[in-house]
Amino acid sequence: MTVASILLALATTIVIGGVATAWLWLVQRPRVERMEGLKLLAGMRWREFSKLVIDGLHSRGFQPEAAEETAERGQDSVIHLKRDTQNWLLACKQGLNYRITPAVVGDMTDAVRFHGAAGGVVATPGVADATARKLASGRIDLFDGETLWPLVHPQLAHSVQDELAGKSRQAVTRQTTIAWAGALTLGLVVAFLSPKGETSSPETTLAEASTSPARAVAAPVAAPVHAPEIAAAPVSDDEQRDDVIRLVTTLPGVERAMWSTKSTLLVYLADDTSDPVRGICDVMTKYEALRTSRLHLQPPAAAGRPARFLQCATY
């Protein structure tokens, strides 16, 4: 291989690998993190999901109505909010496969008219149809997966945010390695196929390389990233939550743990033969700020049993 061929292979590899790396980290990494986060939201209980949405809408001027008003109203299919002293309605729809259709927008429009509200909000981790968006323009606001994630992401516990970011970084790191391997392979192919005795100019090399897409990017499943160990004694609430995760994951029968919300500890059980609830509650009750938190026990997929929810303070 001549010096010119080596330079051509190097230039092709750098251009293609650089373009692929920029796309993976600037575009693909946030997309992976968002998809992992939406899966988490879809797996929550409706009440937890609704609370995250309400907390997120607070930055847009929405406030939940007073408890006395809710008690007087009784059971209702929508959540009542306040914005600039006006009444608004909120409907939270669970599921990644849920679609906001024109019929859903029509139901919310009827509810707004029936309650005499100023407008309505429909939120879901799923998607909203284009026709539904056109129909909703005006008094109805729609938040589907892509627009809902920036709203609720800041409301998640820091440990959950760190785990989602770790998953996306690990996935994109592996994809970047594959992309550079593919770029190197393509660079060598271009160098071997280039006419012998002709030297390509740098401008030609860059033009050819920039038009060759990096097709070697895969989407491997990232291994879960556990929260790091805390060396110092926990002081803040977030440090205490991290310490609880570290201690709970050392208990027999526990695969991993994470805070799905700031008040709910999600524990994945490793097997169906042991019950680590007492040990988990012994850990959680050591912290005054966390002793009333909810406990979400997720059994192994092969167990065929539903998840359990309890509160250590009353266990």
CSV table of C-alpha atoms in Angstrom, one decimal:
chain,number,residue,atom,x,y,z
A,1,MET,CA,0.0,0.0,0.0
A,2,THR,CA,1.4,3.4,-1.0
A,3,VAL,CA,1.7,6.5,1.2
A,4,ALA,CA,-1.1,8.0,-0.8
A,5,SER,CA,-3.4,5.0,-0.1
A,6,ILE,CA,-2.6,5.2,3.6
A,7,LEU,CA,-3.4,8.9,3.7
A,8,LEU,CA,-6.7,8.2,1.8
A,9,ALA,CA,-7.7,5.5,4.3
A,10,LEU,CA,-6.8,7.7,7.2
A,11,ALA,CA,-8.8,10.7,5.9
A,12,THR,CA,-11.8,8.5,5.1
A,13,THR,CA,-11.8,6.9,8.5
A,14,ILE,CA,-11.5,10.2,10.3
A,15,VAL,CA,-14.2,11.9,8.4
A,16,ILE,CA,-16.7,9.1,8.6
A,17,GLY,CA,-15.9,8.2,12.2
A,18,GLY,CA,-16.1,11.9,13.2
A,19,VAL,CA,-19.5,12.4,11.5
A,20,ALA,CA,-20.9,9.2,13.1
A,21,THR,CA,-19.5,10.1,16.5
A,22,ALA,CA,-21.1,13.6,16.4
A,23,TRP,CA,-24.4,12.2,15.3
A,24,LEU,CA,-24.4,9.5,18.0
A,25,TRP,CA,-23.6,11.8,20.9
A,26,LEU,CA,-25.6,14.9,19.8
A,27,VAL,CA,-28.7,13.1,18.4
A,28,GLN,CA,-28.8,9.4,19.3
A,29,ARG,CA,-27.8,9.7,23.0
A,30,PRO,CA,-30.6,12.1,24.0
A,31,ARG,CA,-33.0,9.9,21.9
A,32,VAL,CA,-31.9,6.7,23.8
A,33,GLU,CA,-32.3,8.4,27.1
A,34,ARG,CA,-35.7,9.7,26.2
A,35,MET,CA,-36.9,6.3,25.1
A,36,GLU,CA,-35.6,4.6,28.3
A,37,GLY,CA,-37.3,7.4,30.4
A,38,LEU,CA,-40.7,7.0,28.6
A,39,LYS,CA,-40.5,3.2,29.2
A,40,LEU,CA,-40.1,4.0,32.9
A,41,LEU,CA,-43.1,6.4,32.9
A,42,ALA,CA,-45.3,3.9,31.1
A,43,GLY,CA,-44.5,1.3,33.8
A,44,MET,CA,-45.5,3.6,36.7
A,45,ARG,CA,-48.8,3.6,38.5
A,46,TRP,CA,-51.3,6.1,37.1
A,47,ARG,CA,-51.2,8.2,40.3
A,48,GLU,CA,-47.4,8.5,40.3
A,49,PHE,CA,-47.3,9.4,36.6
A,50,SER,CA,-50.1,12.0,37.1
A,51,LYS,CA,-48.1,13.6,39.9
A,52,LEU,CA,-45.0,13.9,37.8
A,53,VAL,CA,-47.1,15.6,35.0
A,54,ILE,CA,-48.7,18.0,37.5
A,55,ASP,CA,-45.3,18.9,39.0
A,56,GLY,CA,-44.0,19.5,35.5
A,57,LEU,CA,-46.9,21.7,34.6
A,58,HIS,CA,-46.2,23.9,37.6
A,59,SER,CA,-43.4,25.6,35.6
A,60,ARG,CA,-46.1,26.6,33.1
A,61,GLY,CA,-48.3,28.3,35.6
A,62,PHE,CA,-50.5,25.4,36.6
A,63,GLN,CA,-51.5,24.6,40.2
A,64,PRO,CA,-53.5,21.6,41.5
A,65,GLU,CA,-56.8,22.7,42.9
A,66,ALA,CA,-57.3,22.8,46.7
A,67,ALA,CA,-58.0,19.5,48.5
A,68,GLU,CA,-61.3,20.9,49.7
A,69,GLU,CA,-62.4,21.5,46.1
A,70,THR,CA,-61.4,18.0,45.1
A,71,ALA,CA,-63.3,16.5,48.1
A,72,GLU,CA,-66.5,18.4,47.2
A,73,ARG,CA,-66.2,17.4,43.5
A,74,GLY,CA,-65.9,13.7,44.3
A,75,GLN,CA,-64.8,11.1,41.7
A,76,ASP,CA,-64.0,12.5,38.3
A,77,SER,CA,-62.4,11.2,35.1
A,78,VAL,CA,-60.1,14.3,34.8
A,79,ILE,CA,-57.8,16.2,37.1
A,80,HIS,CA,-58.7,19.8,37.9
A,81,LEU,CA,-56.0,22.5,37.8
A,82,LYS,CA,-55.8,26.2,38.3
A,83,ARG,CA,-54.0,28.7,36.0
A,84,ASP,CA,-54.4,32.5,36.5
A,85,THR,CA,-57.5,31.8,38.7
A,86,GLN,CA,-59.1,29.9,35.7
A,87,ASN,CA,-60.0,26.2,35.8
A,88,TRP,CA,-58.2,23.8,33.6
A,89,LEU,CA,-58.6,20.0,33.1
A,90,LEU,CA,-55.8,17.4,32.9
A,91,ALA,CA,-56.2,13.9,31.4
A,92,CYS,CA,-53.2,11.5,31.9
A,93,LYS,CA,-53.1,8.5,29.6
A,94,GLN,CA,-50.6,5.6,30.3
A,95,GLY,CA,-48.9,3.4,27.8
A,96,LEU,CA,-46.2,3.7,25.2
A,97,ASN,CA,-48.7,2.5,22.5
A,98,TYR,CA,-51.4,4.9,23.5
A,99,ARG,CA,-52.4,7.3,20.7
A,100,ILE,CA,-54.1,10.7,21.1
A,101,THR,CA,-56.6,10.6,18.4
A,102,PRO,CA,-59.2,13.2,17.3
A,103,ALA,CA,-61.7,11.3,19.4
A,104,VAL,CA,-59.6,11.9,22.5
A,105,VAL,CA,-59.4,15.6,21.7
A,106,GLY,CA,-63.1,15.7,21.2
A,107,ASP,CA,-63.8,14.0,24.6
A,108,MET,CA,-61.5,16.6,26.3
A,109,THR,CA,-63.2,19.5,24.4
A,110,ASP,CA,-66.6,18.2,25.7
A,111,ALA,CA,-65.3,17.9,29.2
A,112,VAL,CA,-63.9,21.5,29.1
A,113,ARG,CA,-67.3,22.7,27.9
A,114,PHE,CA,-69.2,20.7,30.5
A,115,HIS,CA,-67.1,22.0,33.4
A,116,GLY,CA,-66.9,25.5,32.2
A,117,ALA,CA,-63.1,25.3,32.1
A,118,ALA,CA,-60.7,27.6,30.3
A,119,GLY,CA,-58.9,24.7,28.6
A,120,GLY,CA,-57.6,21.2,28.9
A,121,VAL,CA,-54.3,19.2,28.8
A,122,VAL,CA,-53.8,15.6,27.6
A,123,ALA,CA,-50.5,13.9,28.5
A,124,THR,CA,-49.2,10.5,27.5
A,125,PRO,CA,-45.9,8.7,27.0
A,126,GLY,CA,-47.4,7.6,23.7
A,127,VAL,CA,-47.9,9.7,20.5
A,128,ALA,CA,-50.4,12.2,19.2
A,129,ASP,CA,-51.8,11.9,15.7
A,130,ALA,CA,-51.2,14.9,13.4
A,131,THR,CA,-54.9,15.3,12.9
A,132,ALA,CA,-55.4,15.4,16.6
A,133,ARG,CA,-52.8,18.2,16.9
A,134,LYS,CA,-54.6,20.3,14.3
A,135,LEU,CA,-57.9,19.7,16.1
A,136,ALA,CA,-56.5,20.6,19.5
A,137,SER,CA,-55.0,24.0,18.4
A,138,GLY,CA,-56.6,26.5,20.7
A,139,ARG,CA,-58.0,25.4,24.1
A,140,ILE,CA,-56.5,21.9,24.2
A,141,ASP,CA,-52.7,21.3,24.9
A,142,LEU,CA,-51.2,17.9,23.9
A,143,PHE,CA,-48.1,16.4,25.5
A,144,ASP,CA,-46.9,13.1,23.9
A,145,GLY,CA,-43.7,11.3,24.4
A,146,GLU,CA,-41.3,13.7,22.6
A,147,THR,CA,-42.8,16.9,24.3
A,148,LEU,CA,-43.7,15.2,27.6
A,149,TRP,CA,-40.2,14.1,28.4
A,150,PRO,CA,-38.7,17.6,28.8
A,151,LEU,CA,-41.6,18.4,31.1
A,152,VAL,CA,-41.3,15.5,33.5
A,153,HIS,CA,-37.5,14.7,33.3
A,154,PRO,CA,-36.6,17.4,35.9
A,155,GLN,CA,-39.2,16.0,38.3
A,156,LEU,CA,-37.5,12.5,38.5
A,157,ALA,CA,-35.2,11.6,41.4
A,158,HIS,CA,-31.5,12.3,40.7
A,159,SER,CA,-30.7,8.6,41.0
A,160,VAL,CA,-33.2,7.8,38.2
A,161,GLN,CA,-31.8,10.6,36.0
A,162,ASP,CA,-28.3,9.3,36.6
A,163,GLU,CA,-29.3,5.7,35.7
A,164,LEU,CA,-31.0,6.8,32.5
A,165,ALA,CA,-28.0,9.0,31.5
A,166,GLY,CA,-25.7,6.0,32.2
A,167,LYS,CA,-27.7,3.7,30.1
A,168,SER,CA,-27.7,6.1,27.1
A,169,ARG,CA,-23.9,6.8,27.5
A,170,GLN,CA,-23.1,3.1,27.7
A,171,ALA,CA,-25.2,2.3,24.6
A,172,VAL,CA,-23.8,5.1,22.5
A,173,THR,CA,-20.2,4.3,23.6
A,174,ARG,CA,-20.6,0.8,22.2
A,175,GLN,CA,-22.2,2.2,19.1
A,176,THR,CA,-19.4,4.6,18.6
A,177,THR,CA,-16.8,1.8,18.8
A,178,ILE,CA,-18.7,-0.1,16.2
A,179,ALA,CA,-19.0,3.1,14.0
A,180,TRP,CA,-15.2,3.7,14.1
A,181,ALA,CA,-14.6,0.0,13.3
A,182,GLY,CA,-16.9,0.4,10.3
A,183,ALA,CA,-15.2,3.7,9.3
A,184,LEU,CA,-11.8,2.1,9.4
A,185,THR,CA,-13.0,-0.8,7.3
A,186,LEU,CA,-14.5,1.5,4.7
A,187,GLY,CA,-11.4,3.6,4.7
A,188,LEU,CA,-9.3,0.5,3.9
A,189,VAL,CA,-11.7,-0.5,1.2
A,190,VAL,CA,-11.6,2.9,-0.4
A,191,ALA,CA,-7.8,2.9,-0.3
A,192,PHE,CA,-7.5,-0.5,-1.9
A,193,LEU,CA,-10.0,0.4,-4.7
A,194,SER,CA,-8.5,3.7,-5.5
A,195,PRO,CA,-6.6,3.8,-8.8
A,196,LYS,CA,-2.9,3.0,-8.4
A,197,GLY,CA,-0.5,5.7,-9.4
A,198,GLU,CA,-3.1,8.5,-8.9
A,199,THR,CA,-3.1,10.6,-5.8
A,200,SER,CA,-6.3,11.9,-4.5
A,201,SER,CA,-6.3,15.5,-3.4
A,202,PRO,CA,-7.4,16.3,0.2
A,203,GLU,CA,-10.5,18.1,-1.1
A,204,THR,CA,-11.5,15.0,-3.1
A,205,THR,CA,-10.8,12.7,-0.2
A,206,LEU,CA,-13.0,14.7,2.2
A,207,ALA,CA,-15.8,15.0,-0.4
A,208,GLU,CA,-15.9,11.3,-1.0
A,209,ALA,CA,-15.7,10.4,2.7
A,210,SER,CA,-18.4,12.8,3.7
A,211,THR,CA,-20.9,11.3,1.2
A,212,SER,CA,-20.3,7.8,2.6
A,213,PRO,CA,-22.7,7.1,5.6
A,214,ALA,CA,-21.6,5.2,8.6
A,215,ARG,CA,-23.9,2.2,8.4
A,216,ALA,CA,-22.2,0.2,11.0
A,217,VAL,CA,-24.0,1.8,13.9
A,218,ALA,CA,-26.0,-0.8,15.9
A,219,ALA,CA,-28.3,-0.4,18.9
A,220,PRO,CA,-27.2,-2.9,21.5
A,221,VAL,CA,-29.0,-3.3,24.8
A,222,ALA,CA,-27.1,-1.5,27.5
A,223,ALA,CA,-26.5,-3.1,30.9
A,224,PRO,CA,-28.1,-1.3,33.8
A,225,VAL,CA,-25.9,1.2,35.5
A,226,HIS,CA,-26.1,1.1,39.3
A,227,ALA,CA,-25.7,4.2,41.5
A,228,PRO,CA,-22.1,4.7,42.7
A,229,GLU,CA,-21.2,4.1,46.3
A,230,ILE,CA,-21.3,7.1,48.6
A,231,ALA,CA,-18.1,7.3,50.7
A,232,ALA,CA,-19.3,10.0,53.1
A,233,ALA,CA,-22.3,9.9,55.5
A,234,PRO,CA,-25.4,11.0,53.6
A,235,VAL,CA,-26.6,14.5,54.5
A,236,SER,CA,-29.1,15.7,51.8
A,237,ASP,CA,-32.2,13.8,50.8
A,238,ASP,CA,-30.7,12.8,47.5
A,239,GLU,CA,-27.5,11.4,49.3
A,240,GLN,CA,-29.8,9.4,51.6
A,241,ARG,CA,-31.6,8.0,48.6
A,242,ASP,CA,-28.3,7.0,47.0
A,243,ASP,CA,-27.2,5.4,50.3
A,244,VAL,CA,-30.5,3.4,50.5
A,245,ILE,CA,-29.9,2.0,47.0
A,246,ARG,CA,-26.3,1.0,47.9
A,247,LEU,CA,-27.5,-0.9,51.0
A,248,VAL,CA,-30.6,-2.5,49.5
A,249,THR,CA,-28.7,-3.9,46.6
A,250,THR,CA,-26.5,-5.9,49.0
A,251,LEU,CA,-29.5,-7.7,50.5
A,252,PRO,CA,-30.1,-11.4,49.5
A,253,GLY,CA,-32.8,-11.8,46.8
A,254,VAL,CA,-32.4,-8.2,45.5
A,255,GLU,CA,-31.1,-7.8,41.9
A,256,ARG,CA,-31.1,-4.0,41.8
A,257,ALA,CA,-33.0,-1.0,43.2
A,258,MET,CA,-33.8,2.6,42.0
A,259,TRP,CA,-36.0,5.5,43.0
A,260,SER,CA,-38.7,5.6,40.3
A,261,THR,CA,-39.9,8.8,42.0
A,262,LYS,CA,-38.7,10.8,44.9
A,263,SER,CA,-41.1,8.9,47.2
A,264,THR,CA,-41.1,5.4,45.6
A,265,LEU,CA,-38.2,2.9,45.8
A,266,LEU,CA,-38.4,0.3,42.9
A,267,VAL,CA,-36.7,-3.0,43.9
A,268,TYR,CA,-36.2,-5.7,41.2
A,269,LEU,CA,-36.1,-9.1,42.9
A,270,ALA,CA,-33.5,-11.6,41.8
A,271,ASP,CA,-35.5,-14.8,42.6
A,272,ASP,CA,-38.9,-16.0,43.9
A,273,THR,CA,-37.6,-17.9,46.9
A,274,SER,CA,-36.8,-15.2,49.4
A,275,ASP,CA,-38.6,-12.2,50.8
A,276,PRO,CA,-36.3,-9.3,51.5
A,277,VAL,CA,-39.0,-6.8,52.6
A,278,ARG,CA,-38.0,-6.8,56.3
A,279,GLY,CA,-34.3,-6.1,55.4
A,280,ILE,CA,-35.3,-3.3,52.9
A,281,CYS,CA,-37.6,-1.7,55.5
A,282,ASP,CA,-34.9,-1.9,58.1
A,283,VAL,CA,-32.7,0.1,55.8
A,284,MET,CA,-35.3,2.7,54.8
A,285,THR,CA,-36.5,3.4,58.3
A,286,LYS,CA,-33.0,4.5,59.4
A,287,TYR,CA,-33.6,7.7,57.4
A,288,GLU,CA,-36.2,10.0,58.8
A,289,ALA,CA,-36.9,11.7,55.4
A,290,LEU,CA,-37.5,8.3,53.7
A,291,ARG,CA,-39.2,6.1,56.3
A,292,THR,CA,-42.7,7.0,54.8
A,293,SER,CA,-41.6,6.3,51.2
A,294,ARG,CA,-43.5,3.7,49.2
A,295,LEU,CA,-41.9,0.3,48.3
A,296,HIS,CA,-42.5,-1.1,44.8
A,297,LEU,CA,-41.4,-4.8,44.6
A,298,GLN,CA,-41.0,-6.1,41.0
A,299,PRO,CA,-40.8,-9.9,40.9
A,300,PRO,CA,-38.8,-11.8,38.2
A,301,ALA,CA,-40.5,-12.0,34.8
A,302,ALA,CA,-40.6,-15.8,35.1
A,303,ALA,CA,-42.4,-15.7,38.4
A,304,GLY,CA,-45.7,-14.7,36.8
A,305,ARG,CA,-46.8,-12.7,39.9
A,306,PRO,CA,-47.9,-9.0,39.9
A,307,ALA,CA,-45.8,-6.3,41.5
A,308,ARG,CA,-46.3,-5.5,45.2
A,309,PHE,CA,-46.7,-2.1,46.7
A,310,LEU,CA,-46.4,-1.3,50.4
A,311,GLN,CA,-45.2,1.3,52.9
A,312,CYS,CA,-42.4,0.3,55.4
A,313,ALA,CA,-43.8,2.7,58.0
A,314,THR,CA,-47.0,0.6,58.2
A,315,TYR,CA,-45.4,-2.8,57.4
